[in-house]
Amino acid sequence: MSRVISARSFWQSLPTEGRWLLSTVAFQTLGRGLTLPFTIIYLHEVRGFSLGMSGFLMSLIAIVALVIAGPGGTLIDRYGARVVLLVGLAAMIVGCTILAYATHPFVAGVALVLIGVNFGVSWIGFNALIATIVHGEVRQQYFGVNFALINLGIGVGGIIGGFFVDVTRPETFTIIFLVDAATSLIPMALLLGPLRKVRTQGEPDPAAPDAPAEGYRQILRRPEVLWVSLLTFVAMFIGYGQMEGGFPAFARQVSGVSTQVIGFSFAVNTAVIVLLQFTVLKFISGRRRTRVMQVMALVWAASWLILGATGLLPDTLAAAIGVLAFMGVFAFGETMLQPTVPAVYNDLASDRSRGRYNAINSAAFQGGAITGPIAAGLLLDHGLQAGYIATMVIGCFAIAVLAIALERRITPAVNGVREPEPAAKPAE
């Protein structure tokens, strides 16, 4: 049977709750797009914190998210994603509001800790919601489309922010952080309205109703979980861990481009993802997810080499074009990563332990996001621009090696390979 993936067929295959959740994603992330490319610039150039301190403050989001991931996953399995997500969104609103007016590193740190609380539970909670609402092959497609819409919101926000913010006018940064806080009201309304009846907690096994759900120790004893988590960590270190720290800092300090170019680069990232995601989903459907990860690693390596080349021609049109090209190539790799890794975790999980599996995924994600900005801040603060790019490229090749190791430890079904359809019986 042909399995053609189109926007219409995908939308029609979704349950009502899935449509509600997906239809608001771009609006939820618009505020995040306003602040994502410019937070480290705000801390360093507007508030006057050193680049090293700014990198450390940025890492607080991931540190808190990492600490809270384990308890968050357990709470989601026990009480459901909805309650935990509402608490996290409330912390996000307060954190963004404080950050809008922060003039001291301690105050900014408090704000970023609160934002980290939301980050610690939102990835886990929304992935648990998605996995509960959507099943089968559509789940991998959903993760990909959801990612494209997230980037649509972030990209549009980046364009607006690039034109709006001005390092000589601190009030422009205050406004974008307040807008970021306001957009968190959208998912809160969904959780209190159309999604209020979605239950992410799995029911006990009828054959063994008293058996406890898998704990973290039991899950982490599975070799495949350890390998996919290590792969996730490295991917976040050299990927998303650099998007709020290393990339904007390199583009400003080494490539010499303007904030407008940085904002446009996120728009290019969004455009590539939105335009190519369905095409990539068609290509990877039924293929081994680990092979897709290897291709992604090579694409990312090429993107970092492009960014490194911009440092050879700073403050030129060629540097600006190179920064935009970096984000476009990087985005192409993202379209391969986001549908695959979350799908592997959720295909390994049971309904009763889904929160914990996604918490491990989140912890690996945040671990890379913690070390990424710190490493970038230290390397760039000490003038080691070539070492920074070399670190990123080496990390890309490490992902390819880890994907090979993971492939040997997961079943074909978890790796995204469809079961062959039974042959038709010959007519009598």
C-alpha atoms as one frame of an Amber mdcrd trajectory, in Angstrom:
protein
   0.000   0.000   0.000   1.364   3.441  -0.888   2.080   5.665   2.059   2.150
   9.159   0.592   2.652  11.869   3.194   0.894  15.141   2.440  -0.318  17.937
   4.681  -3.965  17.047   4.005  -3.639  13.300   4.602  -1.568  13.894   7.723
  -4.101  16.364   9.151  -7.012  14.029   8.417  -5.248  11.191  10.239  -5.026
  13.168  13.486  -7.547  12.940  16.337  -9.233  16.146  17.467  -6.849  16.640
  20.406  -3.872  16.310  18.080  -5.287  18.968  15.772  -5.825  21.361  18.672
  -2.302  20.865  19.944  -0.692  21.210  16.528  -2.730  24.197  15.332  -1.450
  26.486  18.097   2.240  25.513  18.123   3.482  28.354  15.906   1.667  30.955
  18.030   3.038  29.470  21.261   6.614  29.755  20.038   6.406  33.233  18.510
   7.493  34.826  21.781  10.347  32.369  22.107  11.502  33.400  18.657  11.562
  37.030  19.731  14.016  36.282  22.554  15.949  33.157  21.435  18.551  34.835
  19.179  18.975  37.886  21.389  19.092  36.770  25.030  22.875  36.459  25.211
  23.205  39.760  23.316  20.822  41.325  25.853  22.850  40.039  28.797  26.232
  40.978  27.309  25.664  44.159  25.285  22.627  45.699  27.004  23.121  44.722
  30.662  26.922  44.787  30.461  27.672  41.291  31.784  30.881  39.653  30.527
  30.578  37.102  27.730  31.705  34.348  30.102  29.106  35.363  32.718  26.445
  35.637  30.033  27.249  32.125  28.831  27.003  30.818  32.393  23.669  32.560
  32.951  22.323  31.082  29.725  23.392  27.636  30.912  21.247  28.014  34.063
  18.171  27.262  31.973  19.581  23.880  31.026  21.050  23.180  34.492  17.672
  23.647  36.167  15.921  21.739  33.396  18.347  18.853  33.890  17.827  18.786
  37.666  14.053  18.877  37.353  13.779  16.395  34.474  13.877  13.239  36.619
  11.269  14.308  39.183   9.236  15.862  36.369   9.052  12.583  34.457   7.949
  10.713  37.581   5.282  13.317  38.348   4.001  13.150  34.778   3.679   9.355
  34.969   1.899   9.657  38.309  -0.311  12.745  37.943  -0.384  13.364  34.201
   1.314  15.847  31.911  -1.415  18.470  32.147  -0.897  19.418  35.810   2.890
  19.471  35.547   2.835  21.548  32.362   0.573  24.170  33.948   3.065  24.642
  36.792   5.927  24.947  34.317   4.112  27.526  32.187   3.371  29.645  35.264
   7.101  29.626  36.082   7.874  30.668  32.488   5.577  33.674  32.691   7.136
  34.886  35.948  10.692  34.222  34.729  10.318  36.152  31.467   8.745  39.074
  33.306  11.643  39.283  35.779  14.242  38.942  33.018  12.691  41.873  31.159
  13.787  44.197  33.966  16.925  42.430  35.243  19.962  44.712  35.597  22.035
  42.506  37.945  23.394  39.006  37.228  21.687  37.586  40.347  18.250  38.848
  39.275  18.811  37.559  35.744  19.878  34.236  37.254  16.629  33.944  39.236
  14.633  34.657  36.086  16.538  32.088  34.037  16.104  29.484  36.803  12.328
  29.925  36.575  12.490  29.653  32.784  14.541  26.484  33.284  11.745  24.989
  35.396   9.426  25.279  32.419  12.023  23.900  30.032  12.560  20.962  32.385
   8.965  19.794  32.176   7.678  21.164  28.860   9.728  18.878  26.581   8.744
  15.842  28.662   5.123  16.828  29.087   4.357  17.770  25.489   6.144  14.673
  24.141   4.066  12.552  26.519   0.907  14.308  25.286   1.867  13.721  21.656
   2.692  10.047  22.237  -0.611   9.567  24.082  -2.703  11.278  21.420  -0.964
   9.964  18.263   0.035   6.380  17.520   1.776   4.294  14.873   3.645   5.743
  11.924   1.770   9.035  12.259   3.667   9.649  15.510   7.013  10.078  13.735
   5.342  12.353  11.191   3.765  14.374  14.005   7.128  14.939  15.692   8.501
  16.239  12.393   5.572  18.533  11.593   5.421  19.769  15.191   9.094  20.675
  14.946   8.514  22.546  11.678   5.727  24.607  13.282   7.859  25.330  16.345
  10.487  26.715  14.023   7.878  28.688  12.091   6.971  30.543  15.258  10.610
  30.989  16.257  11.578  32.164  12.765   8.827  34.741  12.490   9.696  35.944
  15.975  13.358  36.166  14.986  12.540  38.361  11.994  10.394  40.675  14.087
  12.986  40.771  16.848  15.830  41.479  14.430  14.078  44.621  13.194  12.712
  45.662  16.575  15.485  45.231  19.159  18.198  47.839  19.503  21.129  47.452
  21.907  21.057  51.213  22.513  17.395  51.017  23.605  16.997  48.559  26.519
  13.213  49.013  26.506  13.009  47.115  23.205  14.381  44.021  24.951  11.979
  44.532  27.856   9.058  44.389  25.429  10.135  41.163  23.708  10.536  39.330
  27.033   7.069  40.458  28.114   5.642  39.185  24.820   7.426  35.869  25.431
   5.675  35.666  28.794   2.287  36.435  27.228   2.538  33.682  24.606   2.751
  31.079  27.389  -0.916  31.809  28.064  -1.834  29.993  24.812  -0.797  26.462
  25.893  -2.262  27.153  29.342  -5.631  27.836  27.695  -5.365  24.592  25.715
  -4.576  22.520  28.805  -7.456  24.103  30.709  -9.836  23.761  27.750  -9.755
  21.337  24.790  -7.009  19.100  26.258  -8.291  18.964  29.821  -9.471  15.344
  29.459  -6.293  13.901  27.898  -4.851  11.333  30.297  -1.153  10.530  29.852
  -0.938   8.124  32.799  -0.904   4.512  31.605  -3.160   1.884  33.142  -1.602
  -1.071  35.033  -1.061  -4.312  33.132  -4.202  -6.456  33.644  -1.985  -9.563
  33.895   0.014  -7.982  36.736  -1.986  -5.057  38.175   0.289  -4.677  41.205
   3.528  -4.580  39.220   5.261  -1.182  39.477   6.041   0.858  36.383   9.617
   0.883  35.129  11.863   3.028  37.303  14.819   5.076  36.130  17.317   2.442
  37.290  15.563  -0.266  35.307  15.270   1.915  32.203  18.912   2.990  32.303
  20.020  -0.632  32.440  18.842  -0.971  28.854  21.904  -0.479  26.598  19.822
   1.033  23.806  18.610   3.786  26.135  22.172   4.653  27.121  23.367   4.821
  23.513  20.480   6.978  22.264  20.902   9.255  25.297  24.627   9.716  24.621
  23.816  10.496  20.987  21.222  13.039  22.118  23.714  14.676  24.465  26.342
  15.146  21.754  23.746  16.366  19.245  22.531  18.987  21.706  26.079  20.062
  22.615  27.057  20.810  19.023  23.549  21.698  17.863  20.901  23.443  19.940
  23.325  24.158  22.758  24.957  26.647  20.385  21.848  28.367  19.050  21.377
  30.693  22.040  25.049  31.021  22.905  27.845  30.016  20.567  26.265  30.832
  17.223  25.025  34.392  17.985  28.274  35.181  19.824  30.445  33.853  16.974
  28.337  35.674  14.386  28.628  38.991  16.281  32.167  38.798  17.668  33.979
  36.843  14.921  31.918  37.147  11.736  31.022  40.759  12.553  27.402  40.623
  11.359  24.519  42.734  12.658  21.617  41.662  14.871  19.404  41.958  11.775
  21.485  39.312   9.988  21.244  37.039  13.036  17.487  37.502  13.081  17.267
  36.739   9.365  19.406  33.634   9.850  16.752  32.197  12.142  14.194  33.040
   9.472  16.266  31.107   6.931  16.392  28.223   9.404  12.611  28.306   9.667
  12.028  28.568   5.917  14.215  25.545   5.184  12.504  23.446   7.841   8.976
  24.441   6.835   9.637  23.934   3.118  11.565  20.671   3.398  10.055  18.859
   6.398   7.335  16.980   4.488   9.809  16.075   1.729  12.246  14.727   4.313
   9.439  12.834   6.072   8.578  11.130   2.784  12.214  10.164   2.306  12.805
   8.793   5.821   9.458   7.012   6.202  10.185   3.323   6.637  13.964   3.834
   6.631  16.311   3.114   9.514  16.319   6.091  11.826  19.974   5.532  12.709
  20.975   5.870   9.049  19.066   9.142   8.883  20.997  10.336  11.962  24.292
   9.588  10.212  23.320  11.686   7.200  22.246  14.466   9.564  25.656  14.412
  11.265  27.463  14.927   7.959  25.138  17.795   7.030  25.783  19.485  10.374
  29.547  19.102   9.956  29.312  20.943   6.636  27.262  23.719   8.245  29.846
  24.382  10.968  32.626  24.549   8.388  30.605  27.190   6.532  30.222  29.242
   9.722  33.947  28.929  10.429  34.753  30.295   6.978  32.800  33.496   7.743
  35.424  34.369  10.335  37.991  34.720   7.549  36.060  37.682   6.059  34.592
  39.512   9.057  32.179  42.414   8.699  31.601  41.773   4.980  28.711  40.807
   2.751  30.349  37.407   2.294  30.295  36.872   6.079  26.600  37.765   6.228
  25.794  35.356   3.382  27.843  32.660   5.107  25.951  33.096   8.376  22.645
  32.728   6.516  23.994  29.681   4.630  25.107  28.089   7.906  21.594  28.289
   9.292  20.055  26.928   6.095  22.322  23.865   5.970  21.977  23.335   9.718
  18.181  23.425   9.342  18.290  20.704   6.691  20.004  18.479   9.248  17.375
  19.363  11.842  14.593  18.014   9.607  16.248  14.592   9.910  16.981  14.688
  13.649  13.692  15.813  15.169  11.357  13.155  13.713  13.755  10.326  14.629
  15.200  10.694  18.139  11.906  11.402  20.006  10.256   8.562  18.074  12.973
   6.128  19.206  12.474   7.056  22.864   8.685   6.789  22.705   8.774   3.485
  20.787  11.023   2.086  23.521   8.641   3.293  26.261   5.461   1.803  27.636
   2.421   3.939  28.443   3.162   3.683  32.182   6.767   4.858  31.841   6.473
   7.358  29.005   7.152  10.334  31.251  10.366   8.766  32.523  11.657   7.883
  29.048  10.989  11.410  27.858  12.644  12.731  31.025  15.809  10.804  30.145
  15.596  12.262  26.645  15.176  15.725  28.169  18.075  15.194  30.586  20.382
  14.248  27.722  19.104  17.244  25.775  19.685  19.615  28.679  23.077  18.112
  29.476  24.260  19.075  26.014  22.588  22.456  26.331  24.407  23.079  29.626
  27.888  22.326  28.374  27.312  23.897  24.956  26.990  27.571  25.988  29.689
  27.223  28.666  32.174  25.727  26.207  31.283  28.333  23.583  31.666  31.217
  26.043  35.047  29.980  27.274  36.446  29.227  23.816  35.289  32.473  22.237
  36.173  34.595  25.283  39.765  33.324  24.965  39.938  33.962  21.226  39.895
  30.260  20.257  37.604  30.644  17.270  39.243  27.846  15.242  39.097  25.520
  18.253  35.411  26.286  18.637  34.607  25.269  15.046  36.856  22.187  15.293
  34.997  21.075  18.434  31.677  21.313  16.625  32.888  19.317  13.598  34.413
  16.562  15.752  31.102  16.331  17.621  29.264  15.774  14.335  31.429  12.780
  13.475  30.895  11.431  17.005  27.123  11.436  16.319  27.639   9.288  13.220
  29.670   6.757  15.233  27.065   6.648  18.018  24.273   6.085  15.478  26.125
   3.021  14.171  26.417   1.663  17.731  22.720   2.356  18.434  21.604   0.523
  15.295  23.109  -2.705  16.622  21.073  -2.498  19.832  17.515  -1.604  18.816
  14.932  -3.653  16.980  14.013  -2.819  13.365  10.570  -1.658  14.538  12.062
   0.850  17.007  14.471   1.892  14.265  11.541   2.872  12.052  11.560  -0.118
   9.676   8.029  -1.157   8.732   7.019  -4.768   8.832   6.675  -6.209   5.309
   3.100  -6.592   4.188   1.946 -10.193   3.855   1.974 -11.520   0.300  -1.433
 -11.948  -1.304  -2.605 -15.542  -1.461  -2.844 -16.947  -4.983  -6.355 -17.462
  -6.306  -7.666 -20.996  -5.956
